[in-house]
Amino acid sequence: RQDCSGASNGYSLNSIKQSFLTLPIPPANDECLGAYVATVNPDYNCGSVTSATFLSATNSVDAESCSGAFGSDLWFKFTATATSHRITTINTSAYVDFNYQVLDGCGGTSLLCQDSPNNQIDLTGLTIGNNYLVRVGAYSSTYTSSVTFDFCVGTQPPPPANDNLCNATLLVVNAAPTSGTNEFSTGQFSEPVSGCTSPTWNNGSIN
C-alpha cells in the first residue's frame, strides 16, 4: 500500500491481484479459405486422419446458412475419389454435439446440413475429381473451447469377390468350413443374362 498523505491513516486500499489469459490465435482452418486438406481413405478404417482443435475457433459469419447452430466451426476439404464418401469425427477429447455442413466451394452452394447423428455423415451423389468443403462445428463454443478431434474421410470398400453369381465360391463337400462375409455385398435378385455359365441341378448336386 502507498501512504499518500504521509500520516498513518493515509494508506490507500489494498490492491487486488488480477490474472489475464491470452488465447492463441485462431486455427489456420478457422475460415473456409484456410480449410485443411483431408486424405481420402480407401475404406472406413480411418487409417489417415486430419487432427484439429476448437481452441480459439470462431463462427464463420460468411458461411452459407445452415439449419444447425454453429457456436464455433472449423473447415476441411477433400477431393472425391468415388460418388459417395463417409465423413466421421473421431478421437474427440471431450463430448461435442457436432454439426456438419458440406459445400461445393467457399461461398458456394450448400449441399448438406446435418446435426444428427453427430459423429458421421454419408455423402452421396458426389462427382469424382471435384473438391468439397466440410464445415464442422458445434452448438456451443463454450464447451468446445479446447476440444481436439480427428477428421476422417472414408470410402466404402468394394464388395466381396463372390458378390456376383459368376464369382461364386466353390464349396467342397465334407471339407473344412469356408469363411465368408456379406459386409459391403450388394443385392443380386436375378441371374446374369450373360457372362457366366448357369449351374444345373442334378439330384441335389450342382454340375
Short mmCIF file of C-alpha atoms in Angstrom, two decimals:
data_model
loop_
_atom_site.label_atom_id
_atom_site.label_comp_id
_atom_site.label_asym_id
_atom_site.label_seq_id
_atom_site.Cartn_x
_atom_site.Cartn_y
_atom_site.Cartn_z
CA ARG A 1 0.00 0.00 0.00
CA GLN A 2 1.03 3.54 -0.59
CA ASP A 3 0.88 6.15 2.22
CA CYS A 4 -0.50 9.02 0.17
CA SER A 5 -0.64 11.60 2.99
CA GLY A 6 2.43 10.74 4.99
CA ALA A 7 0.23 10.04 8.02
CA SER A 8 -0.60 6.66 9.46
CA ASN A 9 -4.20 6.98 8.33
CA GLY A 10 -3.34 7.93 4.75
CA TYR A 11 -2.83 4.46 3.37
CA SER A 12 -4.64 3.52 0.20
CA LEU A 13 -6.79 0.41 -0.08
CA ASN A 14 -5.12 -2.91 -0.75
CA SER A 15 -4.71 -3.62 -4.45
CA ILE A 16 -6.36 -6.68 -5.98
CA LYS A 17 -4.32 -9.14 -7.95
CA GLN A 18 -5.68 -9.69 -11.44
CA SER A 19 -4.85 -12.58 -13.75
CA PHE A 20 -5.12 -12.40 -17.51
CA LEU A 21 -5.16 -15.19 -20.07
CA THR A 22 -4.19 -14.55 -23.66
CA LEU A 23 -5.69 -17.11 -26.02
CA PRO A 24 -3.71 -18.26 -29.05
CA ILE A 25 -4.68 -17.05 -32.48
CA PRO A 26 -7.50 -18.97 -34.23
CA PRO A 27 -6.54 -22.20 -36.02
CA ALA A 28 -5.46 -21.95 -39.65
CA ASN A 29 -8.67 -23.70 -40.72
CA ASP A 30 -10.93 -21.33 -38.78
CA GLU A 31 -12.21 -19.92 -42.09
CA CYS A 32 -13.07 -21.59 -45.39
CA LEU A 33 -10.05 -20.29 -47.31
CA GLY A 34 -7.76 -21.99 -44.79
CA ALA A 35 -9.51 -25.39 -44.90
CA TYR A 36 -7.26 -28.31 -44.05
CA VAL A 37 -6.81 -30.81 -46.89
CA ALA A 38 -8.02 -34.24 -45.74
CA THR A 39 -6.72 -37.51 -47.16
CA VAL A 40 -9.42 -39.78 -48.61
CA ASN A 41 -9.18 -43.29 -47.15
CA PRO A 42 -9.90 -46.34 -49.34
CA ASP A 43 -12.11 -47.81 -46.59
CA TYR A 44 -13.89 -46.89 -43.36
CA ASN A 45 -10.96 -47.69 -41.05
CA CYS A 46 -9.67 -44.09 -40.92
CA GLY A 47 -6.02 -45.01 -41.29
CA SER A 48 -5.34 -41.40 -42.29
CA VAL A 49 -6.94 -38.57 -40.31
CA THR A 50 -6.59 -34.81 -40.03
CA SER A 51 -6.22 -33.54 -36.47
CA ALA A 52 -7.85 -30.29 -35.39
CA THR A 53 -8.74 -28.22 -32.33
CA PHE A 54 -11.54 -25.82 -31.48
CA LEU A 55 -9.21 -23.73 -29.31
CA SER A 56 -9.77 -20.07 -30.31
CA ALA A 57 -12.00 -21.10 -33.22
CA THR A 58 -14.74 -18.66 -34.21
CA ASN A 59 -18.02 -18.83 -36.07
CA SER A 60 -17.75 -18.26 -39.82
CA VAL A 61 -20.25 -15.49 -40.30
CA ASP A 62 -19.85 -15.53 -44.09
CA ALA A 63 -20.80 -19.20 -44.43
CA GLU A 64 -23.98 -20.20 -46.22
CA SER A 65 -26.99 -20.58 -43.93
CA CYS A 66 -27.44 -23.98 -42.36
CA SER A 67 -30.17 -25.47 -40.19
CA GLY A 68 -27.72 -26.30 -37.41
CA ALA A 69 -26.47 -23.72 -34.91
CA PHE A 70 -22.71 -23.22 -35.08
CA GLY A 71 -21.14 -21.81 -31.93
CA SER A 72 -17.69 -22.20 -33.50
CA ASP A 73 -16.52 -24.07 -36.56
CA LEU A 74 -13.55 -25.46 -38.47
CA TRP A 75 -13.11 -26.19 -42.18
CA PHE A 76 -11.81 -29.19 -44.13
CA LYS A 77 -11.72 -30.07 -47.83
CA PHE A 78 -11.24 -33.22 -49.86
CA THR A 79 -11.29 -34.40 -53.47
CA ALA A 80 -13.89 -37.06 -54.18
CA THR A 81 -12.48 -40.37 -55.41
CA ALA A 82 -15.91 -42.02 -55.52
CA THR A 83 -19.53 -40.95 -55.84
CA SER A 84 -20.06 -41.49 -52.10
CA HIS A 85 -17.91 -40.87 -49.03
CA ARG A 86 -18.36 -41.08 -45.28
CA ILE A 87 -17.29 -38.20 -43.03
CA THR A 88 -16.56 -39.01 -39.39
CA THR A 89 -15.14 -37.17 -36.40
CA ILE A 90 -13.29 -39.49 -34.05
CA ASN A 91 -10.94 -39.41 -31.06
CA THR A 92 -12.64 -36.37 -29.52
CA SER A 93 -11.05 -35.21 -26.28
CA ALA A 94 -14.48 -34.41 -24.79
CA TYR A 95 -18.14 -34.67 -25.71
CA VAL A 96 -19.16 -32.42 -28.62
CA ASP A 97 -22.57 -32.11 -30.25
CA PHE A 98 -21.23 -31.77 -33.79
CA ASN A 99 -22.91 -30.03 -36.70
CA TYR A 100 -21.87 -30.50 -40.32
CA GLN A 101 -22.26 -28.52 -43.50
CA VAL A 102 -20.97 -29.57 -46.92
CA LEU A 103 -20.46 -27.06 -49.73
CA ASP A 104 -19.12 -27.23 -53.27
CA GLY A 105 -16.74 -24.32 -52.58
CA CYS A 106 -16.10 -21.32 -50.36
CA GLY A 107 -19.21 -19.19 -50.64
CA GLY A 108 -20.69 -21.87 -52.91
CA THR A 109 -23.82 -23.97 -52.78
CA SER A 110 -24.69 -25.70 -49.52
CA LEU A 111 -25.16 -29.40 -50.30
CA LEU A 112 -25.95 -30.72 -46.84
CA CYS A 113 -26.68 -29.60 -43.29
CA GLN A 114 -26.76 -32.22 -40.56
CA ASP A 115 -26.54 -32.37 -36.80
CA SER A 116 -27.69 -35.93 -36.15
CA PRO A 117 -26.10 -38.41 -35.82
CA ASN A 118 -23.42 -36.13 -34.52
CA ASN A 119 -20.28 -38.04 -35.48
CA GLN A 120 -20.93 -39.31 -39.00
CA ILE A 121 -22.43 -38.25 -42.32
CA ASP A 122 -22.76 -40.26 -45.53
CA LEU A 123 -22.41 -38.21 -48.70
CA THR A 124 -23.85 -39.49 -51.98
CA GLY A 125 -24.17 -38.13 -55.49
CA LEU A 126 -20.64 -36.70 -55.49
CA THR A 127 -18.68 -36.03 -58.67
CA ILE A 128 -15.33 -37.83 -58.82
CA GLY A 129 -12.48 -35.32 -59.02
CA ASN A 130 -14.48 -32.42 -57.56
CA ASN A 131 -13.43 -30.64 -54.37
CA TYR A 132 -15.82 -30.40 -51.43
CA LEU A 133 -15.70 -28.24 -48.31
CA VAL A 134 -16.84 -29.58 -44.95
CA ARG A 135 -17.69 -27.20 -42.13
CA VAL A 136 -17.52 -28.89 -38.72
CA GLY A 137 -19.00 -27.04 -35.78
CA ALA A 138 -20.88 -27.36 -32.53
CA TYR A 139 -23.93 -25.85 -30.88
CA SER A 140 -21.90 -24.08 -28.23
CA SER A 141 -18.41 -22.61 -28.37
CA THR A 142 -18.24 -22.77 -24.55
CA TYR A 143 -17.75 -26.49 -24.11
CA THR A 144 -15.70 -26.87 -27.30
CA SER A 145 -13.19 -24.17 -26.37
CA SER A 146 -10.28 -26.61 -26.17
CA VAL A 147 -11.67 -29.83 -27.65
CA THR A 148 -9.47 -31.71 -30.11
CA PHE A 149 -10.60 -34.33 -32.59
CA ASP A 150 -9.64 -36.20 -35.77
CA PHE A 151 -11.43 -35.66 -39.07
CA CYS A 152 -11.77 -38.64 -41.42
CA VAL A 153 -12.98 -39.13 -44.99
CA GLY A 154 -13.79 -42.77 -45.76
CA THR A 155 -14.78 -44.74 -48.85
CA GLN A 156 -16.93 -47.85 -48.97
CA PRO A 157 -14.69 -50.81 -49.88
CA PRO A 158 -15.58 -52.95 -52.89
CA PRO A 159 -17.95 -55.89 -52.37
CA PRO A 160 -16.59 -59.39 -51.64
CA ALA A 161 -15.13 -61.31 -54.56
CA ASN A 162 -18.10 -63.71 -54.54
CA ASP A 163 -20.68 -60.91 -54.53
CA ASN A 164 -21.63 -61.85 -58.09
CA LEU A 165 -23.14 -65.17 -59.11
CA CYS A 166 -20.38 -65.66 -61.68
CA ASN A 167 -17.75 -65.48 -58.94
CA ALA A 168 -19.43 -67.90 -56.54
CA THR A 169 -17.08 -69.52 -54.02
CA LEU A 170 -16.69 -73.24 -54.64
CA LEU A 171 -17.81 -75.34 -51.67
CA VAL A 172 -16.30 -78.78 -51.26
CA VAL A 173 -18.45 -81.46 -49.62
CA ASN A 174 -17.12 -82.70 -46.26
CA ALA A 175 -14.24 -80.21 -46.41
CA ALA A 176 -13.31 -77.62 -43.84
CA PRO A 177 -15.80 -74.75 -43.48
CA THR A 178 -15.41 -71.90 -45.94
CA SER A 179 -15.44 -68.47 -44.36
CA GLY A 180 -17.20 -65.51 -45.92
CA THR A 181 -18.83 -62.17 -45.21
CA ASN A 182 -21.77 -60.20 -46.53
CA GLU A 183 -20.28 -56.88 -45.45
CA PHE A 184 -20.48 -54.41 -48.35
CA SER A 185 -22.18 -57.01 -50.51
CA THR A 186 -24.83 -55.93 -52.98
CA GLY A 187 -28.19 -57.42 -53.84
CA GLN A 188 -28.50 -59.64 -56.92
CA PHE A 189 -32.03 -60.79 -57.46
CA SER A 190 -31.74 -62.41 -60.86
CA GLU A 191 -29.28 -64.50 -62.82
CA PRO A 192 -26.97 -62.52 -65.13
CA VAL A 193 -28.05 -62.57 -68.76
CA SER A 194 -24.53 -63.41 -69.89
CA GLY A 195 -21.03 -63.61 -68.56
CA CYS A 196 -21.02 -66.99 -66.84
CA THR A 197 -22.44 -70.45 -67.29
CA SER A 198 -25.63 -71.18 -65.37
CA PRO A 199 -25.33 -74.06 -62.90
CA THR A 200 -27.66 -77.02 -63.36
CA TRP A 201 -29.08 -79.13 -60.56
CA ASN A 202 -28.83 -82.91 -60.64
CA ASN A 203 -30.20 -84.93 -57.74
CA GLY A 204 -29.29 -82.25 -55.21
CA SER A 205 -25.82 -81.56 -56.57
CA ILE A 206 -24.60 -78.70 -58.72
CA ASN A 207 -22.99 -79.50 -62.06
#
